[in-house]
Structure formats: C-alpha cells, structure tokens
Short mmCIF file of C-alpha atoms in Angstrom, two decimals:
data_model
loop_
_atom_site.label_atom_id
_atom_site.label_comp_id
_atom_site.label_asym_id
_atom_site.label_seq_id
_atom_site.Cartn_x
_atom_site.Cartn_y
_atom_site.Cartn_z
CA MET A 11 95.42 -111.16 37.20
CA ALA A 12 98.13 -108.89 35.85
CA ILE A 13 101.59 -109.28 37.29
CA ILE A 14 102.42 -106.91 40.18
CA PRO A 15 105.66 -106.72 42.23
CA ASN A 16 105.97 -110.03 44.13
CA MET A 17 107.34 -109.67 47.64
CA ARG A 18 107.09 -113.36 48.62
CA SER A 19 110.78 -113.83 47.91
CA ALA A 20 111.45 -111.54 50.88
CA LEU A 21 110.05 -114.05 53.39
CA PRO A 22 113.23 -116.17 53.72
CA VAL A 23 115.23 -112.98 54.32
CA VAL A 24 112.77 -111.89 57.01
CA LEU A 25 113.01 -115.24 58.79
CA LEU A 26 116.80 -115.20 58.61
CA LEU A 27 116.97 -111.69 60.06
CA ALA A 28 114.45 -112.57 62.74
CA SER A 29 116.49 -115.57 63.86
CA SER A 30 119.77 -113.60 63.85
CA LEU A 31 118.51 -110.62 65.87
CA ALA A 32 118.50 -111.26 69.60
CA ALA A 33 115.36 -110.18 71.40
CA GLN A 34 116.10 -107.05 73.40
CA ASP A 35 113.89 -105.14 75.82
CA ARG A 36 113.57 -101.44 75.05
CA GLU A 37 113.89 -98.94 77.85
CA SER A 38 110.24 -98.01 77.26
CA PRO A 39 107.37 -98.64 74.82
CA ARG A 40 107.55 -96.89 71.42
CA PHE A 41 104.76 -94.92 69.74
CA ARG A 42 104.71 -93.20 66.34
CA VAL A 43 101.99 -90.86 65.04
CA GLY A 44 102.57 -89.76 61.46
CA LEU A 45 101.23 -87.68 58.58
CA GLY A 46 102.25 -88.07 54.93
CA LEU A 47 101.61 -85.90 51.85
CA SER A 48 102.54 -86.87 48.31
CA GLY A 49 102.21 -85.59 44.76
CA GLY A 50 102.69 -87.89 41.80
CA GLN A 51 101.25 -89.72 38.80
CA PHE A 52 98.27 -92.08 38.68
CA ASP A 53 97.89 -94.65 35.87
CA PHE A 54 94.84 -96.75 35.00
CA ASP A 55 94.57 -99.56 32.45
CA SER A 56 91.34 -101.52 32.00
CA ASP A 57 91.34 -105.12 30.73
CA ASP A 58 89.46 -105.63 27.43
CA SER A 59 88.36 -101.99 27.42
CA PRO A 60 89.65 -98.76 25.82
CA LEU A 61 89.61 -97.05 29.23
CA ARG A 62 93.23 -96.22 29.99
CA GLY A 63 95.12 -93.10 30.88
CA ASP A 64 97.26 -91.24 33.37
CA THR A 65 97.09 -87.93 35.20
CA ASP A 66 98.38 -86.03 38.22
CA ALA A 67 97.27 -87.24 41.63
CA GLY A 68 97.87 -86.73 45.33
CA LEU A 69 98.14 -88.98 48.36
CA LEU A 70 97.30 -88.28 52.01
CA ARG A 71 98.30 -90.66 54.81
CA LEU A 72 97.59 -90.86 58.54
CA GLN A 73 99.36 -93.49 60.62
CA PHE A 74 99.66 -94.73 64.20
CA GLU A 75 101.80 -97.56 65.54
CA GLY A 76 102.75 -98.60 69.04
CA THR A 77 105.00 -101.37 70.36
CA SER A 78 105.86 -102.56 73.85
CA ARG A 79 109.30 -102.88 75.44
CA ARG A 80 109.51 -106.31 73.82
CA GLY A 81 108.64 -104.97 70.36
CA ILE A 82 105.12 -106.41 70.22
CA GLY A 83 102.22 -104.17 69.27
CA GLY A 84 100.13 -102.97 66.35
CA GLY A 85 98.80 -100.01 64.47
CA VAL A 86 96.61 -98.60 61.75
CA ARG A 87 97.33 -96.75 58.50
CA LEU A 88 94.82 -94.79 56.44
CA GLU A 89 95.71 -93.69 52.89
CA GLY A 90 93.70 -91.81 50.31
CA ILE A 91 94.65 -91.21 46.65
CA ALA A 92 92.73 -88.82 44.40
CA SER A 93 93.41 -88.10 40.72
CA ASP A 94 92.64 -85.10 38.53
CA ASP A 95 89.49 -85.35 36.39
CA ASP A 96 91.28 -85.64 33.00
CA LEU A 97 92.17 -89.31 33.45
CA PHE A 98 90.73 -90.48 30.10
CA VAL A 99 90.48 -87.19 28.20
CA ASP A 100 93.43 -88.03 25.91
CA GLN A 101 91.52 -91.14 24.76
CA GLY A 102 88.48 -89.06 23.78
CA PHE A 103 86.31 -89.87 26.83
CA THR A 104 84.49 -87.43 29.09
CA ALA A 105 86.14 -86.07 32.23
CA SER A 106 86.59 -88.83 34.82
CA GLU A 107 88.44 -89.10 38.09
CA ALA A 108 89.66 -91.92 40.30
CA SER A 109 89.87 -92.23 44.07
CA ASN A 110 91.44 -94.98 46.13
CA SER A 111 91.08 -95.36 49.92
CA THR A 112 92.89 -97.97 52.00
CA LEU A 113 92.68 -98.86 55.69
CA PHE A 114 95.38 -101.23 56.97
CA GLY A 115 95.05 -102.49 60.54
CA HIS A 116 97.90 -104.71 61.68
CA PHE A 117 99.84 -106.49 64.38
CA THR A 118 103.49 -105.46 64.63
CA TRP A 119 106.64 -107.29 65.66
CA ARG A 120 109.53 -104.81 65.84
CA LEU A 121 113.02 -106.31 65.63
CA GLU A 122 115.74 -103.95 66.83
CA GLU A 123 119.46 -104.17 67.51
CA HIS A 124 122.07 -101.41 67.56
CA ARG A 125 121.57 -99.26 64.43
CA PHE A 126 119.11 -101.60 62.69
CA ALA A 127 115.35 -101.96 63.21
CA MET A 128 112.70 -103.79 61.22
CA PRO A 129 108.99 -103.75 62.00
CA ILE A 130 107.14 -106.75 60.57
CA ARG A 131 103.44 -106.05 60.02
CA LEU A 132 100.67 -108.54 59.36
CA GLY A 133 97.03 -107.55 59.22
CA LEU A 134 93.89 -106.91 57.21
CA LEU A 135 93.44 -104.42 54.39
CA LEU A 136 90.15 -102.74 53.48
CA ASN A 137 90.24 -100.96 50.12
CA GLY A 138 87.75 -98.99 48.06
CA PHE A 139 88.60 -97.98 44.48
CA GLU A 140 86.18 -95.76 42.55
CA LEU A 141 85.94 -94.38 39.02
CA GLN A 142 83.47 -91.54 38.45
CA GLU A 143 82.34 -89.67 35.35
CA VAL A 144 82.24 -86.02 36.41
CA GLN A 145 79.32 -84.92 34.22
CA SER A 146 76.94 -87.87 34.67
CA GLY A 147 78.04 -88.93 38.15
CA ALA A 148 78.14 -92.59 37.04
CA GLU A 149 80.36 -94.63 39.35
CA THR A 150 82.16 -97.94 39.26
CA THR A 151 83.27 -99.12 42.70
CA TYR A 152 85.57 -102.02 43.65
CA SER A 153 85.46 -102.91 47.36
CA SER A 154 88.18 -105.29 48.60
CA PHE A 155 89.05 -107.02 51.88
CA GLY A 156 91.91 -109.38 52.64
CA PRO A 157 95.30 -110.01 54.32
CA TYR A 158 98.36 -107.81 53.83
CA PHE A 159 102.00 -108.35 54.89
CA GLU A 160 104.76 -105.76 55.18
CA ILE A 161 108.38 -105.44 56.29
CA ALA A 162 110.01 -102.07 57.02
CA PRO A 163 113.80 -102.24 57.54
CA GLU A 164 115.54 -99.06 58.76
CA LEU A 165 119.25 -98.40 59.19
CA THR A 166 120.62 -95.52 61.27
CA LEU A 167 123.48 -93.79 59.43
CA THR A 168 124.46 -91.19 62.01
CA ARG A 169 123.41 -90.45 65.58
CA SER A 170 124.43 -87.46 67.68
CA GLY A 171 122.68 -86.79 70.96
CA LYS A 172 118.95 -86.61 70.18
CA THR A 173 119.49 -86.22 66.41
CA ASN A 174 119.20 -89.31 64.23
CA TRP A 175 119.51 -89.76 60.45
CA SER A 176 118.39 -93.02 58.83
CA ILE A 177 117.44 -94.67 55.56
CA TYR A 178 114.46 -97.00 55.36
CA GLY A 179 112.20 -99.04 53.14
CA GLU A 180 108.70 -100.49 53.33
CA PHE A 181 107.77 -103.47 51.15
CA GLY A 182 104.31 -105.03 51.25
CA PHE A 183 101.93 -107.27 49.34
CA GLY A 184 98.42 -108.62 49.80
CA ALA A 185 95.43 -110.31 48.21
CA ALA A 186 91.73 -109.67 48.66
CA ALA A 187 88.22 -110.71 47.71
CA THR A 188 86.51 -107.93 45.75
CA ALA A 189 82.90 -106.92 45.16
CA VAL A 190 82.08 -104.69 42.18
CA ASP A 191 79.23 -102.19 41.99
CA LEU A 192 78.32 -100.63 38.62
CA SER A 193 75.96 -97.65 38.40
CA GLY A 194 72.61 -98.70 36.95
CA ASP A 195 73.43 -102.41 37.20
CA ASN A 196 71.83 -104.46 40.01
CA ARG A 197 73.96 -107.55 39.41
CA ASP A 198 76.39 -108.65 42.12
CA TYR A 199 79.86 -109.04 40.59
CA GLU A 200 82.68 -110.74 42.48
CA THR A 201 86.39 -111.06 41.72
CA SER A 202 89.81 -110.93 43.41
CA SER A 203 92.51 -108.29 43.66
CA GLY A 204 96.23 -108.07 44.39
CA PHE A 205 98.08 -105.22 46.10
CA ALA A 206 101.71 -104.20 46.42
CA GLY A 207 103.44 -101.24 48.04
CA VAL A 208 106.97 -99.85 48.08
CA GLU A 209 108.41 -96.91 49.98
CA ILE A 210 112.13 -96.02 50.00
CA GLY A 211 113.52 -92.93 51.63
CA THR A 212 115.29 -91.17 54.47
CA ARG A 213 114.29 -89.81 57.88
CA LEU A 214 115.78 -87.12 60.11
CA THR A 215 114.72 -87.11 63.75
CA PHE A 216 115.22 -84.27 66.25
CA SER A 217 114.33 -85.50 69.73
CA LYS A 218 110.70 -86.62 69.28
CA VAL A 219 110.04 -84.91 65.92
CA GLU A 220 110.69 -86.81 62.68
CA PHE A 221 110.81 -85.53 59.08
CA GLY A 222 111.02 -87.80 56.04
CA LEU A 223 111.36 -87.77 52.26
CA ALA A 224 110.71 -90.86 50.13
CA TYR A 225 109.64 -92.41 46.86
CA VAL A 226 106.27 -94.13 47.25
CA GLY A 227 104.61 -96.63 44.91
CA ARG A 228 101.22 -98.31 45.16
CA TRP A 229 100.07 -101.01 42.73
CA GLN A 230 96.67 -102.66 42.45
CA SER A 231 95.32 -105.29 40.06
CA ALA A 232 91.82 -106.78 39.82
CA ASP A 233 90.74 -109.76 37.71
CA GLU A 234 87.72 -109.70 35.45
CA SER A 235 84.70 -110.70 37.53
CA ASP A 236 82.81 -113.95 37.41
CA PRO A 237 79.94 -113.83 34.89
CA GLU A 238 76.54 -112.70 36.17
CA GLY A 239 73.68 -113.15 33.75
CA GLY A 240 76.12 -113.25 30.85
CA PHE A 241 77.83 -110.00 31.89
CA VAL A 242 81.16 -109.33 33.59
CA ALA A 243 82.82 -106.38 35.32
CA PRO A 244 86.18 -105.63 33.66
CA GLY A 245 89.48 -106.11 35.44
CA TYR A 246 92.05 -103.35 35.70
CA ASP A 247 95.57 -102.38 36.74
CA THR A 248 96.44 -99.15 38.56
CA ASP A 249 99.55 -97.64 39.99
CA TYR A 250 100.44 -94.48 41.86
CA GLN A 251 104.04 -93.29 42.08
CA GLY A 252 105.19 -90.08 43.68
CA LEU A 253 107.35 -88.15 46.11
CA LEU A 254 106.28 -88.44 49.73
CA PHE A 255 106.90 -85.96 52.54
CA THR A 256 106.31 -87.24 56.09
CA PHE A 257 106.05 -85.72 59.55
CA ALA A 258 105.76 -87.75 62.73
CA LEU A 259 105.98 -87.63 66.51
CA VAL A 260 107.97 -90.53 67.95
CA PHE A 261 107.93 -91.11 71.70
#
C-alpha cells in the first residue's frame, strides 16, 4: 500500500489531553447540523498502469453530531466527491470521470474546557470509489468498509456576547477491507485500503449560526488485489485537496 499521512502518532497527544482536561457538565446538550461545499483538485495514480491524471473536482458534505451534557454522543457524516470527465485525457485516454462517496457513522467523546474543545470520534466508514469511461459506460468500483478514527481540536480566539471566532483542525485515519468490481469481469477481487483526512480552518459563529472556511484534504490508497484466476485488480492512490466553505446550525 502506498504511504498516506499517518495519524497514529497523534494518539499519545490525545490521551495526554484527555487526562489533563477535567470532565465538565455542559449547561445543555449540544447539536450541530452542517453543510459543506468545496472546489479543488482531484488526482489519481494507478499502480502498474498508465492510468494517471488530475482534474477539477467538487465536494459536498452533510453532517450531524450531537453530544450530551457530559460530552458523550455520536453523529454521521456523508461526503461526495465528483471529478470532471477529462481525468485521463492528457495521457491520451478517452474521457473518464471519478466519484467517491463516504459515509462515516461514529461515537463522539467531546472534551471541553474554557476556550478549548476537542471531539474524539471513533466509528465505521463505508466508502465507494468509482471510475467510469464516459463513452462506453465501463465502470471500475472499489467498495470499502472498516474503522476510522478522528480528532478535531478547536480553540476559541475571541468571544463577545453570542459571537465566537475560532480556529480548528480535523485529523483522521482508517483502514478497510475492499471488494473490487470490474465491468465485464465476473471474478471477485478483494484487497485492502487506507484512508486519511485533514481539515484546517476557521469558524465564525453568530448565536446559533456558524460559517467556516478551511483547507480540506482527502487521501485514499488501495493495494493490488489478491489474484483470481491469474488476474488482479490494480491498486491506486487518490487525493482531493480544495477550499471548503461550511454552514452550520449549532444549538
């Protein structure tokens, strides 16, 4: 598997912060319903294959998370990435496009004290990555399922009445079992995939309405599949990087 950003070194920091932050009851439960829109660049690189390229792409995100007065809860995040159809045109191939859909359902433990908060999320990730030739309709689909871990520290810089300005980050990684489906091929290919995500930005909250601006990065890497009848499905590396605008209701 190709190397992707490794977040495991963050675990000791998480444990240290968790032990240093005293558990505090909130005045009330906390809920966040959010929408995110992003424009950026999508890159694809196939192992042992000439298929590689980059093109413009967009990301759409829907998110819900709720925690109790003690900071215990959970949520769900749905993301979809879609590229333009000229992904491999510069390499002399026909028009092709990529799409990537991810559902992340998780438990949440929200640490909070004074101006600092850090949700810790642990759950399961369901991902579907698809390459499609526009003219022929031929598809290659990678379907993955496995655990994913994320920390999301946030620091309030200024607070005045019901207005709050903060900076934040989200850092996650995961691993999954992957099934591969090739158009016109009835063999069952199996492999494994790795995932990593980074988001760094700022948020401005007016009462219960929150606006945000951030850099977002999503990386994915799949190994070459196990042989089936002397054939294999190729591995690949992808990444999406872009500018993310967010809107949320926090109550």
